C-alpha angles and dihedrals in degrees: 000000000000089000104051089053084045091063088041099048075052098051082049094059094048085071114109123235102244116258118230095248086059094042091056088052094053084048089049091052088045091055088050094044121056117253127238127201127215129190137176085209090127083071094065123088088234126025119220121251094219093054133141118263112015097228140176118220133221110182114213118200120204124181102277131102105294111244114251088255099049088115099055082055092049087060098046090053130097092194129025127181138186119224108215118281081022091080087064088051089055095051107042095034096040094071091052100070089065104044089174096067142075106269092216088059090053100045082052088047097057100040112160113230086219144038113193134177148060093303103228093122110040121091126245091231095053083038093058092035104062092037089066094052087052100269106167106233121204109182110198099172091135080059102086096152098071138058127244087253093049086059097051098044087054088050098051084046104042095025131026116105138204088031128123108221104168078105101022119162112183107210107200116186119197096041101122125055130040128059115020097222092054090054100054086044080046078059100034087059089057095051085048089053100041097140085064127074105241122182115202109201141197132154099261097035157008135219133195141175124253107203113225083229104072151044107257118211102182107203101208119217087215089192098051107030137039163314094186116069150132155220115216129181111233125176090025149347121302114238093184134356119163119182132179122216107044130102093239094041107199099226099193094321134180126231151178141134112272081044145049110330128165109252123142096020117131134239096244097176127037083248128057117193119207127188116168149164097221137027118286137195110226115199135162142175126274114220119227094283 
């Protein structure tokens, strides 16, 4: 294994710094696309008021371990649902972040407005729990084509009312970890979905879609979030990806898996910028918060 990132912190050095004629002509694509602005932001205590963009917030539990902030995001959200078996996470692992406190009082506390999925994971007890404090419940167990996250990311589309989705950001915690074939349809939702912003979280890291379609300009939360990260090719091969701000800069580079991809490289400035041929999956790492 040390070997192996070894040979890809290599590849990574191998990348050029980008000349200026070929940053002017990533300036010049980013004045004909439009551009499109990411912040961890959802990670701070407090968000700025002036951030960019002005964003509203649905979390989204699946059944993994529930990251240590999940209840700052909790906070910053207009909508949370639980996805299944999520909704036992929530209530076995929620109580456990205030240890001082009745366990009863906090379950009550954090109380999802909606449980959503084909209903194979979640307990009876938790089940019967949250419905009599006015959880919406969707059962889709005739709906076996789609994962439990699927599901919840249509709903929040087609369904959700009262929420404002002209800037919607869809936060989803347990996504990373745990079976490997849940992970990559975790991924393959957010490809699906590509037209949404969807967040994947863990403890340790997040991991969002670029559109082919944009600029990116990446805001970095330099307190909460960094300095490891990556740029990875998903759907199909990159002909051609160039970035600023990173200490492996991707000038018009090529990649795909099988061969050279941008893993283990480091946020050297508090703005990325991403410009790309294909779509890409941005992650980096979250600090100890």
């Amino acid at each position: 294994m040390l070997r192996l990132q070894s040979i890809i912190l290599a590849k990574a050095k191998q990348f050029t710094v980008p000349s200026p004629s070929s940053l002017r002509l990533v300036k010049k694509r980013m004045i004909a696309m439009d551009l499109m602005h990411h912040s961890s932001c959802f990670l701070l205590p407090t968000i700025p008021l002036q951030r960019r963009p002005s964003l509203t917030y649905a979390l989204l539990v699946l059944n993994q371990n529930l990251p240590r902030f999940t209840p700052l995001l909790w906070n910053h959200a207009q909508l949370r649902l639980c996805a299944d078996g999520g909704a036992n996470r929530l209530y076995d692992e929620m109580p456990l972040f205030f240890p001082q406190e009745d366990a009863s009082d906090v379950r009550r506390r954090y109380k999802p407005d909606v449980i959503k999925g084909d209903m194979d994971s979640i307990r009876r007890d938790v089940l019967e729990f949250y419905a009599s404090l006015g959880t919406e419940t969707v059962d889709k167990a005739h709906d076996q084509d789609t994962t439990d996250l699927h599901k919840c990311v249509t709903y929040i589309r087609d369904s959700a009312s009262g929420l404002d989705k002209s800037n919607l950001c869809v936060l989803v915690v347990g996504a990373l970890g745990g079976r490997f074939d849940h992970e990559m349809g975790n991924l393959n939702v957010i490809c699906r979905f590509s037209s949404m912003r969807i967040v994947l979280l863990s403890n340790d890291s997040l991991i969002h879609l670029l559109p082919r379609t944009y600029c990116h300009e990446i805001h970095i939360q330099t307190s909460v979030e960094g300095p490891h990260c990556g740029l990875i090719p998903i759907g199909t091969p990159s002909k051609g990806s160039t970035t600023t701000g990173l200490q492996w800069d991707l000038n018009n580079t090529a990649m795909e898996f099988g061969g050279l991809v941008s893993t283990s490289n480091i946020v050297k400035e508090e703005k990325v910028t991403v410009q790309s041929d294909c779509d890409l999956l941005w992650t980096i790492s979250i600090k100890n918060l």
